XYZ file of C-alpha atoms in Angstrom:
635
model
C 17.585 -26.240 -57.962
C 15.015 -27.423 -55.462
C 12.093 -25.499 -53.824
C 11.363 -25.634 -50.337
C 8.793 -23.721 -47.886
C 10.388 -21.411 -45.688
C 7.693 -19.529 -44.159
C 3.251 -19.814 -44.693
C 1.036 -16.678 -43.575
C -2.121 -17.657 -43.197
C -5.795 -16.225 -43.441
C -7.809 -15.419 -40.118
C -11.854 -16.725 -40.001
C -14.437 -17.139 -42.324
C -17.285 -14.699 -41.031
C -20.581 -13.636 -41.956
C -22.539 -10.559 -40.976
C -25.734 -12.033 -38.630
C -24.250 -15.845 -38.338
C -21.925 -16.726 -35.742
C -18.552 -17.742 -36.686
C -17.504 -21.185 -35.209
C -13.996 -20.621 -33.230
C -12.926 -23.388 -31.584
C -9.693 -24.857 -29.333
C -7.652 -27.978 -28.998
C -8.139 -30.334 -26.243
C -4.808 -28.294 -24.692
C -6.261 -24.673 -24.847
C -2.842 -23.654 -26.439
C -4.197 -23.681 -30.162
C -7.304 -22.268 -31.961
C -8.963 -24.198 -34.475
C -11.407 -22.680 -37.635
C -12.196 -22.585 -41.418
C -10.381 -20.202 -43.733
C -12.020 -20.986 -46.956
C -11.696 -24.487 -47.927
C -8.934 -25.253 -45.325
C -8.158 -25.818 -41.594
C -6.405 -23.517 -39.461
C -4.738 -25.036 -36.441
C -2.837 -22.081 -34.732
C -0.684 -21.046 -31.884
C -2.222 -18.553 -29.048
C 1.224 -17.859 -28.339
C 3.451 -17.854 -31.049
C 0.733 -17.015 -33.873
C 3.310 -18.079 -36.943
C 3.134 -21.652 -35.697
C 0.729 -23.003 -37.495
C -1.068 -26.294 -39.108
C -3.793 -26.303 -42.116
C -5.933 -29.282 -43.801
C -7.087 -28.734 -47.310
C -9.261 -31.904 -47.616
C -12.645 -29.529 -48.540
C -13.639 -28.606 -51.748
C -16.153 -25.918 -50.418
C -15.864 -23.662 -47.230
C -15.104 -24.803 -43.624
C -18.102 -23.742 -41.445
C -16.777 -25.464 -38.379
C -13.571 -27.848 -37.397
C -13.292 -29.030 -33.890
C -10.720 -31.782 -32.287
C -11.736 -34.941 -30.085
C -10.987 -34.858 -26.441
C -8.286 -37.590 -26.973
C -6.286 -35.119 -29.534
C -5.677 -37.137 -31.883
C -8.745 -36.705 -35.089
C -10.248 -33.075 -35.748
C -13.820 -33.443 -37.511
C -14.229 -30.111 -39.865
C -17.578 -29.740 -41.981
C -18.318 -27.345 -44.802
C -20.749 -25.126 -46.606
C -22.079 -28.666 -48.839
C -22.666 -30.604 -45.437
C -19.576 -32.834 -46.034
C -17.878 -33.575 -42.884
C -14.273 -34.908 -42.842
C -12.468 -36.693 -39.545
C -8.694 -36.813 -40.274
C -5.767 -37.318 -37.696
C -3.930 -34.478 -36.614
C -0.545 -35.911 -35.513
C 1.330 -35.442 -38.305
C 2.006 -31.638 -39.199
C 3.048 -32.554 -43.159
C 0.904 -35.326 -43.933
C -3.439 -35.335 -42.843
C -4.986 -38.669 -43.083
C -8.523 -39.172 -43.683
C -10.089 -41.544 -41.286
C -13.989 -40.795 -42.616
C -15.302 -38.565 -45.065
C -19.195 -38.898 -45.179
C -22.267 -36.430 -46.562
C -23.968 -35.796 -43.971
C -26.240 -32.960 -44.702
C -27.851 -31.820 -48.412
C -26.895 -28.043 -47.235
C -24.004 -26.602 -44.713
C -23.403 -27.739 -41.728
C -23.500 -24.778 -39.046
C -21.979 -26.523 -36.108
C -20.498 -29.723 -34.882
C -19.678 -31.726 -31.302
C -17.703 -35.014 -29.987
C -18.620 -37.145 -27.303
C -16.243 -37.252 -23.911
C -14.860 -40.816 -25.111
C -14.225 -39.057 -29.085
C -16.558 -42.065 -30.364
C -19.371 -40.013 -31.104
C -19.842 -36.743 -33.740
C -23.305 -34.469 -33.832
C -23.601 -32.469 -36.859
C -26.052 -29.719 -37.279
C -27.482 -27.554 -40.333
C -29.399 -27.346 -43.171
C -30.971 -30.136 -45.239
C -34.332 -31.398 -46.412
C -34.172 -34.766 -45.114
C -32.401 -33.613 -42.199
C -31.154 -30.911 -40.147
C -28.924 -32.936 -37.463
C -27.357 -36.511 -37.201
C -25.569 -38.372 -34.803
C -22.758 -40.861 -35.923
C -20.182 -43.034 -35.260
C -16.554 -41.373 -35.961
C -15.149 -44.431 -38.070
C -17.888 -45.809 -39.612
C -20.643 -42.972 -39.908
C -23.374 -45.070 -38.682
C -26.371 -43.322 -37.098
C -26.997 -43.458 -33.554
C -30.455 -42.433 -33.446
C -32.705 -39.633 -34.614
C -32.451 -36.055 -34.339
C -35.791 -34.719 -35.162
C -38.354 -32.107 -34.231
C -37.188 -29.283 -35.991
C -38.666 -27.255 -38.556
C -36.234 -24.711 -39.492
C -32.372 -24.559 -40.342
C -30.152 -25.218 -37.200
C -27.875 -23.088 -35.715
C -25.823 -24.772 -32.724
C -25.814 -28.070 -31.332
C -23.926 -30.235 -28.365
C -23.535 -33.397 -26.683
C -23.135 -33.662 -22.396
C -19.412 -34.355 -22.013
C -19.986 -37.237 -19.764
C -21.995 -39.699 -19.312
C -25.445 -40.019 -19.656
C -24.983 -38.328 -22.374
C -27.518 -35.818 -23.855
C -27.915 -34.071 -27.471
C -29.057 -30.420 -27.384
C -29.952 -29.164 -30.572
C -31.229 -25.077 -31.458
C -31.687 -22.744 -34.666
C -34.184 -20.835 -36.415
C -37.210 -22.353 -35.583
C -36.450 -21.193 -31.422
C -36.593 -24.445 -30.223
C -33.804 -25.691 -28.122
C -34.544 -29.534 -28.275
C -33.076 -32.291 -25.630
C -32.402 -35.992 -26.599
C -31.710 -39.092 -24.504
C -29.260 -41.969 -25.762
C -27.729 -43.297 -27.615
C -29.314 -44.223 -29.617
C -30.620 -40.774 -28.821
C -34.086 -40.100 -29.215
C -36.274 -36.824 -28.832
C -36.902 -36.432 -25.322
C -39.025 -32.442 -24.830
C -38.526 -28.649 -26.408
C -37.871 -25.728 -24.659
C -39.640 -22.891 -25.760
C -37.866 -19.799 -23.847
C -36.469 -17.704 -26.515
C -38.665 -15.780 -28.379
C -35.999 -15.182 -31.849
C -32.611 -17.370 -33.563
C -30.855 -19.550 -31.161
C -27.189 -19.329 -32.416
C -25.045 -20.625 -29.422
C -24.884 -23.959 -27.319
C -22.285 -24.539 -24.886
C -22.196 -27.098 -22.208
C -19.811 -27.103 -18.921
C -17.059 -29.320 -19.017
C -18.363 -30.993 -16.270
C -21.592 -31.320 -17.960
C -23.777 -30.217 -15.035
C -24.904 -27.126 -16.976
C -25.740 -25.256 -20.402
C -26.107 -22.225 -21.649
C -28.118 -20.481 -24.990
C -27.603 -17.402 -26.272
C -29.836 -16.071 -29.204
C -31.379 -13.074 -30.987
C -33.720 -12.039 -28.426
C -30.230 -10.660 -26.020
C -30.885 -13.477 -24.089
C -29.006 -16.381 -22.207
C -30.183 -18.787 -20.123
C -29.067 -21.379 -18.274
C -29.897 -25.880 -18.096
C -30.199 -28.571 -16.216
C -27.064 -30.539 -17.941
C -28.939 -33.655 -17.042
C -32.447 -32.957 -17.958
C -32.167 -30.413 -19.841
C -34.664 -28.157 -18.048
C -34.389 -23.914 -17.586
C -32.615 -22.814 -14.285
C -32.561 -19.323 -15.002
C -31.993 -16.205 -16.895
C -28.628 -14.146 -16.794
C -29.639 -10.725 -15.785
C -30.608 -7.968 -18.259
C -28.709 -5.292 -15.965
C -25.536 -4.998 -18.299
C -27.072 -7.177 -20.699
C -26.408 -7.172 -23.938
C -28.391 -5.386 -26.114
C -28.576 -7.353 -29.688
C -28.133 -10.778 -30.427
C -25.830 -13.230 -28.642
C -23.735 -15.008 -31.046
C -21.444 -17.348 -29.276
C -20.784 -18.742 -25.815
C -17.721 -20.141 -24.468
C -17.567 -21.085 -20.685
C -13.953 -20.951 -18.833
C -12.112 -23.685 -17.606
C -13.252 -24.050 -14.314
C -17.033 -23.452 -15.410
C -17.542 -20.718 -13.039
C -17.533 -17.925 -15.778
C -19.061 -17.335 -18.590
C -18.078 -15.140 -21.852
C -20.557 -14.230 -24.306
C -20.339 -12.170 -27.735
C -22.966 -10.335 -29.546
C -24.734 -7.894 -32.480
C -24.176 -5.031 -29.845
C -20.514 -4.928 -30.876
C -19.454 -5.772 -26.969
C -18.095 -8.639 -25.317
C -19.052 -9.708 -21.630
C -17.817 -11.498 -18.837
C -20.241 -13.128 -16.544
C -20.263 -14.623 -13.758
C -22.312 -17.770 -13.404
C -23.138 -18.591 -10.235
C -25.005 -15.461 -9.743
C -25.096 -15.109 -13.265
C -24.231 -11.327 -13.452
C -22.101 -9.303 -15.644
C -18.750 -9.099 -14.271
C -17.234 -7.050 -17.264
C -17.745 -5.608 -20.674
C -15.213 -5.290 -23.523
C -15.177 -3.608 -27.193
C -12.718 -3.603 -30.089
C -12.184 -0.465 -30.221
C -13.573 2.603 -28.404
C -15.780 3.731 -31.327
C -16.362 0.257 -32.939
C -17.430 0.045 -36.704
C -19.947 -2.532 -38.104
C -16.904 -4.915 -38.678
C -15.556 -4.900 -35.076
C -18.638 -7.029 -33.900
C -17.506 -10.069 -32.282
C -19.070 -13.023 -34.135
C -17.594 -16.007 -31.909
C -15.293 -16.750 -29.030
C -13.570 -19.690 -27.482
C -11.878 -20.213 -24.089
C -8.155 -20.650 -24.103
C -5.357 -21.720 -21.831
C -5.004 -17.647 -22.110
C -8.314 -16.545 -22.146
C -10.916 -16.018 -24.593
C -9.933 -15.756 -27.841
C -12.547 -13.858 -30.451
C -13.309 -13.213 -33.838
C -14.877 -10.072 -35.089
C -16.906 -9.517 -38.772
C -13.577 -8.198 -39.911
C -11.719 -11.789 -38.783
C -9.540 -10.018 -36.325
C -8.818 -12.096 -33.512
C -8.198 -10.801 -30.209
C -7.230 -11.776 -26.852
C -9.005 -10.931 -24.039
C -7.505 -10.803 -20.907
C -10.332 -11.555 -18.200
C -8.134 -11.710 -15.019
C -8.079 -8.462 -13.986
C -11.647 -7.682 -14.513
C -12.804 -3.757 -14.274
C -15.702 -1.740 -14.774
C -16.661 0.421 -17.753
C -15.544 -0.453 -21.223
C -12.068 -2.983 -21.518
C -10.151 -3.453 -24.766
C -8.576 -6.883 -25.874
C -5.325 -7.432 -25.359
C -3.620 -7.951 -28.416
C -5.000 -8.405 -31.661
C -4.134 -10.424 -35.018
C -5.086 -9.207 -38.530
C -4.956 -10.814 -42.005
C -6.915 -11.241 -45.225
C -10.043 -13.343 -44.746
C -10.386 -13.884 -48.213
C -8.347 -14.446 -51.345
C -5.472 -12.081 -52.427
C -5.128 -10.725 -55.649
C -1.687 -9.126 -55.628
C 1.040 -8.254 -52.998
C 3.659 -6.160 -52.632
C 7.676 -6.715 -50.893
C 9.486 -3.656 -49.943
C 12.628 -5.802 -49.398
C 14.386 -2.248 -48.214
C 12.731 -2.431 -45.008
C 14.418 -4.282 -42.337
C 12.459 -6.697 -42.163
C 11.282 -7.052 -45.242
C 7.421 -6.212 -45.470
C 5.087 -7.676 -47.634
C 1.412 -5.914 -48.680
C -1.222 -7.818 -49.988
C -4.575 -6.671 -50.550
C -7.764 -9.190 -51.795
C -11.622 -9.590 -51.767
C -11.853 -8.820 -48.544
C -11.207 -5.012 -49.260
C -8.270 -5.113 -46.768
C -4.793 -4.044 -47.076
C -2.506 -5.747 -45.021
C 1.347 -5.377 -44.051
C 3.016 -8.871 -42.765
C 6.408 -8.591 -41.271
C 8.936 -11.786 -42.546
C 10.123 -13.957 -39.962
C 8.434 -12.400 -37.007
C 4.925 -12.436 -38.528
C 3.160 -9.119 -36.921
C 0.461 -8.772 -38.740
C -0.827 -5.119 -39.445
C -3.996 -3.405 -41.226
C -3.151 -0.361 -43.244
C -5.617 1.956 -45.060
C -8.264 -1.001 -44.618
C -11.201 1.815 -44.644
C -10.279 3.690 -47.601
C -12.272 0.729 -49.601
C -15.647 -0.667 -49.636
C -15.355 -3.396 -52.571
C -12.404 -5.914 -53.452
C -9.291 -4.505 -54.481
C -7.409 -6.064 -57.576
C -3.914 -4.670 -57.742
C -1.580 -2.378 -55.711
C 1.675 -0.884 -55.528
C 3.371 0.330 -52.508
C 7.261 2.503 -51.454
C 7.807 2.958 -47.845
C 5.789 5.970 -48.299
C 2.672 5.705 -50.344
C 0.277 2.781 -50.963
C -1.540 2.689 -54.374
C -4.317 0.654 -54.633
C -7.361 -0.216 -57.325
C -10.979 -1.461 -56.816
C -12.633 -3.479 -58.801
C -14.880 -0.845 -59.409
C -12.126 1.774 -60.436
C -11.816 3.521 -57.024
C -7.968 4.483 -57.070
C -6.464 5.318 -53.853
C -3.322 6.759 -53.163
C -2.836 6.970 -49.191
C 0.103 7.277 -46.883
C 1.998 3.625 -45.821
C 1.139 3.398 -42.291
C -0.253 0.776 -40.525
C -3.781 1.328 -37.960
C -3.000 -0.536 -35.423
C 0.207 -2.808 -34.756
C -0.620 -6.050 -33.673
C 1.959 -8.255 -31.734
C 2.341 -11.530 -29.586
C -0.282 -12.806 -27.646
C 1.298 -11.187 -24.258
C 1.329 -7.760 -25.259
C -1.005 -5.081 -25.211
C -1.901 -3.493 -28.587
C -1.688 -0.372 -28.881
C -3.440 1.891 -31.312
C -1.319 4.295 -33.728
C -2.018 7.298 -35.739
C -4.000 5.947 -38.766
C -3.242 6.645 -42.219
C -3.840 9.785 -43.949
C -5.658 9.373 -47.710
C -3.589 11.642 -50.063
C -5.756 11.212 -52.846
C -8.883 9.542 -54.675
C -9.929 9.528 -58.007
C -11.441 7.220 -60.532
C -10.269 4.936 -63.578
C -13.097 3.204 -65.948
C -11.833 -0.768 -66.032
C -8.723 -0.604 -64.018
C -6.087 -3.455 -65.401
C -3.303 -2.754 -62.823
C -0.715 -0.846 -61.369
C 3.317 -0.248 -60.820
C 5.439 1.653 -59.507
C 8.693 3.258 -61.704
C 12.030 3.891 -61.002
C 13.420 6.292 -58.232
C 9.773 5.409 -56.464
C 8.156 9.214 -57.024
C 5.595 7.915 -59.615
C 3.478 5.008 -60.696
C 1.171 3.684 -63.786
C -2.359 3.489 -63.257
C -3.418 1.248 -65.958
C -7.141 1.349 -67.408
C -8.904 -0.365 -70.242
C -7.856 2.520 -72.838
C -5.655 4.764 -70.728
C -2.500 4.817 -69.033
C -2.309 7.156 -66.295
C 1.075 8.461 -64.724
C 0.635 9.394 -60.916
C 2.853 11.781 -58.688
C 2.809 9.741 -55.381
C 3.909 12.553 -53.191
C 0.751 13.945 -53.744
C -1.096 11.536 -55.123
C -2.113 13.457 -58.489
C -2.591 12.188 -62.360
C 0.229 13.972 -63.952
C -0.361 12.756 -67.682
C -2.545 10.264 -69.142
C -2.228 8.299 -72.478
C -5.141 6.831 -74.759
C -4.443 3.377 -75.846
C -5.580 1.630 -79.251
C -5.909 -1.510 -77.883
C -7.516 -3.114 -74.510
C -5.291 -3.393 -71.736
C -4.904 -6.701 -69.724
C -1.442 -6.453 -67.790
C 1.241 -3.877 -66.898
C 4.546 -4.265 -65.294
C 8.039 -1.794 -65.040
C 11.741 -2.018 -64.411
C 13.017 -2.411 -61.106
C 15.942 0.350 -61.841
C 14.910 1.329 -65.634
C 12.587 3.399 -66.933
C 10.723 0.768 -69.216
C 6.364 -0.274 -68.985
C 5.528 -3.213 -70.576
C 2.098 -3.105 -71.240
C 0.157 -6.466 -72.254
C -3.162 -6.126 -74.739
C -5.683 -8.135 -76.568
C -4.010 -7.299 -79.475
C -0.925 -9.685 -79.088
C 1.253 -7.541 -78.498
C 3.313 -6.310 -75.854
C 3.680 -2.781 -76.184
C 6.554 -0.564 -74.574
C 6.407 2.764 -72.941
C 8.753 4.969 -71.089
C 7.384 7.800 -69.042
C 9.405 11.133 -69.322
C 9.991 12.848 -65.817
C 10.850 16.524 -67.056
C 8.667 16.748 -69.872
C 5.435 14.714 -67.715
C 4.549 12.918 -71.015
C 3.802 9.219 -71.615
C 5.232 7.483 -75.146
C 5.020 4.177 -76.671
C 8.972 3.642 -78.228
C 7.982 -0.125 -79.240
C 5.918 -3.430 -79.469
C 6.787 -6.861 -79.758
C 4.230 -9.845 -81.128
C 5.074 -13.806 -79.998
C 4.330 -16.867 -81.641
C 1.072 -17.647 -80.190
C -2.255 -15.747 -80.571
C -4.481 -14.674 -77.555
C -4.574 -11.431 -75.155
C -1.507 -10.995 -72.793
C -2.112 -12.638 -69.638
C 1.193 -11.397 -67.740
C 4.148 -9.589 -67.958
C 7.476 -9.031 -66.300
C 10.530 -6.918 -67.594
C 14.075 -7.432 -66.221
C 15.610 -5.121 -63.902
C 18.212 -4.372 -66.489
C 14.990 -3.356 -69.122
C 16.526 -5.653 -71.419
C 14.414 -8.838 -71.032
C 10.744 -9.380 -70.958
C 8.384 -11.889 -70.397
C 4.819 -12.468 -71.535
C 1.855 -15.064 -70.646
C -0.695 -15.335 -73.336
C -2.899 -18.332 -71.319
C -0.751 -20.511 -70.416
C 1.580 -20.248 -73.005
C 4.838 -18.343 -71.659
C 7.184 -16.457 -73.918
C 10.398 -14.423 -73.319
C 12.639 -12.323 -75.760
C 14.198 -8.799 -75.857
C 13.036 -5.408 -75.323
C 13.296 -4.189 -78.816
C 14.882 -0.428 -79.329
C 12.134 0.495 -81.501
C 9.168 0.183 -83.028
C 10.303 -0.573 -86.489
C 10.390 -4.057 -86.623
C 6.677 -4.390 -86.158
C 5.945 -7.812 -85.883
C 9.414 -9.111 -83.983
C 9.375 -12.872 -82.894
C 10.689 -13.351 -79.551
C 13.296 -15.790 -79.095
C 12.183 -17.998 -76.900
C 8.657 -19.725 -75.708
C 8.075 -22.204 -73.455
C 4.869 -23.962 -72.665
C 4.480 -26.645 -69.358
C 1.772 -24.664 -67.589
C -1.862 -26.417 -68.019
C -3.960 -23.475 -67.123
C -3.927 -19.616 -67.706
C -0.683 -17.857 -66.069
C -1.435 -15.118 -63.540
C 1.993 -13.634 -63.288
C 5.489 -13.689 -63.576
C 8.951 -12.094 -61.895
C 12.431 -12.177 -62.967
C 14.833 -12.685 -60.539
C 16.670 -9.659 -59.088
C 20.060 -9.230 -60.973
C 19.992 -6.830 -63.667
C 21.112 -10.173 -66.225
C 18.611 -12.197 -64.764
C 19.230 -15.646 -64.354
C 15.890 -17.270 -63.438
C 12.310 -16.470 -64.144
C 9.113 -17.516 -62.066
C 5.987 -17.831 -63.742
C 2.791 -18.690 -61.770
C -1.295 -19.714 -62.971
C -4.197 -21.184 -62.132
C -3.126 -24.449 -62.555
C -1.922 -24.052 -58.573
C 1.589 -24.312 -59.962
C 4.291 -22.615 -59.881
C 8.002 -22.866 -61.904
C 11.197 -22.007 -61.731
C 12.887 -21.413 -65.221
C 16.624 -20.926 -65.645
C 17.044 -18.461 -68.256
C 20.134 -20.096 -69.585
C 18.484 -23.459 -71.011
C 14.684 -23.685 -71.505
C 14.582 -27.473 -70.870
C 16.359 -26.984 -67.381
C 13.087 -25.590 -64.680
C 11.903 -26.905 -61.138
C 8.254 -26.600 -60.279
C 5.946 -26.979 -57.426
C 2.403 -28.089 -57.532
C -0.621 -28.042 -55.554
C 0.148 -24.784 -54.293
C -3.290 -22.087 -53.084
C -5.388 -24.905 -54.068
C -8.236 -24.850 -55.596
C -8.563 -21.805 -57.808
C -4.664 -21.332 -58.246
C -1.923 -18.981 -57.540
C -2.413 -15.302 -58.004
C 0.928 -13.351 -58.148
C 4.497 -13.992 -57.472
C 7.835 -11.590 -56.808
C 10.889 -12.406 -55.850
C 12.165 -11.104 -51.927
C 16.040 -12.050 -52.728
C 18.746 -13.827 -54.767
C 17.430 -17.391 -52.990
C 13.539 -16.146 -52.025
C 10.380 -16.051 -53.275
C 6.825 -15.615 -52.361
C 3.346 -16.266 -53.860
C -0.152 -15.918 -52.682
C -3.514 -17.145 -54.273
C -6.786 -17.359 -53.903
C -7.009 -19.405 -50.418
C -5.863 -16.137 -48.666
C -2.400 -17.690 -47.888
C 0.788 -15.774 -48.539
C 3.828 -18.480 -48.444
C 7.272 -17.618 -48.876
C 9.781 -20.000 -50.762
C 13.002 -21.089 -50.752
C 15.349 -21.714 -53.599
C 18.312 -24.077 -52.983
């Protein structure tokens, strides 16, 4: 057996409430470039499921951004390390220069015309900003003057070049070179400068900062021309600039929750857009790039939308199509392999549920405001959604999506959102599942199992536990809960439908000591698995609860950290078993012969792999804490 990628979902933006989000484009316009944790996203405006990713950082990418020529993208992260690696080949990223630049993040970065040249800007003690060569890192001068962290910085895309450098001391500072050297300050805006953008001809600028204001350069000297009008201003803080193609607009996004089109030569506002009608604190746009299609835009949430500026009108426009996923990492996930397609539902740190569709990757949001922390497990049917928060918030709402999002050419239209059915609370939550026939799941807490009508949403029994609770799992078609304890145990329960009562009918002990990690039971209810660390055993479901202290009849070990989760394939005799950990691995075991397995490694690098099911006979899927959800085949 051999394990192959079939299909990778990714994670939209990095953002940060009050810091703008660096979005950036390929030399082409046809793909947007940014940091999604510790990786690179290189993605298709078009077809959004085409996609390319670097995982060269070990902290988070602040800012990624190709050469002119194409062919290296320089990405920097939160530790001021800043990587140039070629971008030609889709499976295999080779690092030209990795250098440590700056002793805290770097906030922004820019190439030179002739992709010779790379300006990084940030925070550091030493410095804030440094000019260097792209192969060897040598310094080509010295970017001084600053006092205070820096925000957004540039170099003139033609010749003589020029360095333009702003932050949080409100300086926007101008350099001659190379080797540049400080050349005057301008001292316009009176709070943050958090946006630089030159014209691609390089005869103007433009800065856009706290005090609602952008103004507009000299490209050459650097000095102010003027100030884009206040009538239909914004009314906040401009976060990011992005000019269009042919330099004779401008689009701008701020605190205000709007978008604006302006037009530069008179340097009015042409048009306004918003998210939504009634935008929330997370539909504020936090950056924006211009693409071959238009601008392109990241909100606090890390939507992106497309905004379609050639047919501007008054009053308030909407984007044209928008593209949600989990910004963070995901902690469980869901397939409902009845649907055609098959859906999957993840939910994560974030505090976002959202639905992917296989193969055609639409992308929706679904109860996303029912939670306000990170969510750790979740069940779904086609009808109901049950989710858990950290903090024990249990939600049981209706499985509908907000908003559909599709292809970049379409409009998005808003839906009917979901309705909450019901809310209550669990101490500790360890996890949830759904049983058989899909009318009820297990809320699992610390002490206390909880059994849940899902039509309406309502605790129908509980049961008090003599142990600690760590992991629960159920029968596809039986009627059998494993639950996993500190005890070392797993412990066996079946809940009874007519009589609404929950009973423990056995427990099972393995040969290694330590707290259940994972479990899995068969779809048959004759097989289970447990993880205690990253130890993995596997024996019967016993029929009782007389033999107390049962061995189980297999254990296998070839894991090197703690095991996150498991899933048996589909069949009712299952034939292979998938167990996954933090180890970033993840292997296939045939349940025939313990010595025959195929694994994968490297996978959701760095902190590992966080759950695992099986989507058919020949399919599975993972996701971790990167944000990724990949889908794998099995040949």
């Amino acid at each position: 057996m051999s394990i192959t990628i079939n299909t990778t979902y990714v994670p939209n933006p990095n953002t940060e409430r009050g810091k703008p989000t660096r979005l950036t484009s390929t030399p082409s316009g046809e793909e947007i470039v940014y940091g999604a944790g510790n990786a690179v996203i290189v993605r298709s405006i078009k077809d959004p499921m085409q996609i390319d990713a670097f995982y060269g950082h070990r902290a988070p990418v602040q800012v990624a951004r190709y050469c002119p020529s194409g062919y290296y993208c320089a990405s920097a992260d939160a530790h001021g390390r800043v990587l140039i690696w070629s971008t030609g080949t889709k499976n295999e990223k080779i690092t030209k220069l990795e250098k440590p630049s700056l002793s805290g993040g770097v906030n922004d970065l820019s190439w030179s015309d002739d992709s010779k040249r790379v300006l990084v800007v940030g925070e550091g003690k030493d410095k804030k900003a440094e000019v260097f060569n792209w192969d060897t890192g040598t310094s080509l001068g010295d970017i001084s003057g600053h006092t205070a962290q820096l925000l957004a910085g540039t170099i003139r895309p033609c010749r003589p070049y020029r360095v333009v450098t702003a932050g949080e001391d409100k300086l926007v500072n101008f350099y001659k070179g190379p080797p540049f050297k400080y050349d005057h300050s301008v001292r316009e805006h009176q709070k943050f400068v958090n946006s630089i953008e030159y014209a691609s001809d390089g005869s103007v600028f433009v800065t856009g900062g706290g005090d609602k204001t952008i103004l507009l350069y000299d490209g050459t000297e650097g000095t102010v021309k003027g100030k884009f009008s206040e009538e239909g201003g914004h009314k906040l803080s401009v976060f990011s600039l992005a000019f269009s193609k042919d330099n004779k607009q401008l689009f701008s996004c701020s605190a205000d929750k709007t978008m604006k089109l302006w037009d530069v030569e008179t340097m009015k506002c042409v048009s306004t857009f918003q998210n939504a009608e009634k935008p929330e604190l997370l539909d504020t746009p936090m950056g924006c790039t211009w693409t071959s299609i238009g601008p392109v835009v990241v909100t606090l949430r890390g939507d992106l939308l497309h905004v379609d500026t050639s047919s501007p009108t008054e009053g308030i426009n909407f984007p044209a199509a928008r593209i949600r996923a989990q910004t963070k990492g995901i902690q469980q996930f869901e397939v409902l392999e009845e649907t055609s397609p098959v859906r999957f539902i993840t939910c994560g740190y974030d505090s976002q549920i959202i639905q992917y569709t296989r193969d055609k990757g639409t992308m929706e949001g679904s109860s996303s405001n029912f939670h306000n922390g990170p969510i750790s497990s979740i069940a779904a049917t086609q009808e109901r959604i049950v989710s858990l928060q950290i903090d024990g918030t249990t939600i049981v709402s209706e499985n509908k999506p907000t908003r559909t999002f599709v292809e970049a050419e379409a409009k998005a239209a808003p839906i009917a959102g979901p309705q909450l059915v019901n809310k209550f609370t669990l101490p500790n939550p360890r996890g949830t599942c759904i049983l058989s026939g899909g009318a009820h799941s297990i809320v699992a807490g610390l002490k206390v199992l909880v059994a849940v009508e899902l039509e309406k949403g309502t605790p129908v029994c509980q049961a008090a536990t003599t142990y600690d609770v760590t992991a629960i799992a159920a029968s596809r078609k039986g009627d059998v809960i494993a639950v996993g304890s500190t005890d070392q145990h797993v412990h066996f329960w079946k809940f009874d439908k007519a009589a609404k009562t929950l009973v423990e009918f056995a427990k099972s002990k393995g040969r290694y000591g330590g707290s259940i990690t994972a479990v899995a039971v068969s779809a048959d209810s004759q097989t289970f698995a447990a993880a205690r660390d990253r130890n993995l055993c596997v024996g019967p479901i016993p029929a009782s609860g007389d033999d107390d202290g049962s061995k189980l009849n297999e254990d296998r070990l070839l894991h090197t950290s703690r095991i996150t989760s498991l899933a048996f394939s589909l069949e009712d005799a299952p034939t292979t078993l998938i167990s996954v950990g933090l180890d970033c691995q993840a292997v296939l075991w045939d349940m025939s012969d313990s010595e025959k397995f195929n694994k994968i490694t490297g996978i959701h690098t760095p902190q590992g792999v966080t759950d695992v099911k099986y989507v058919d006979a020949k399919t599975f899927a993972t996701t971790g804490t990167d944000g990724f959800l990949r889908v794998w085949n099995i040949e």
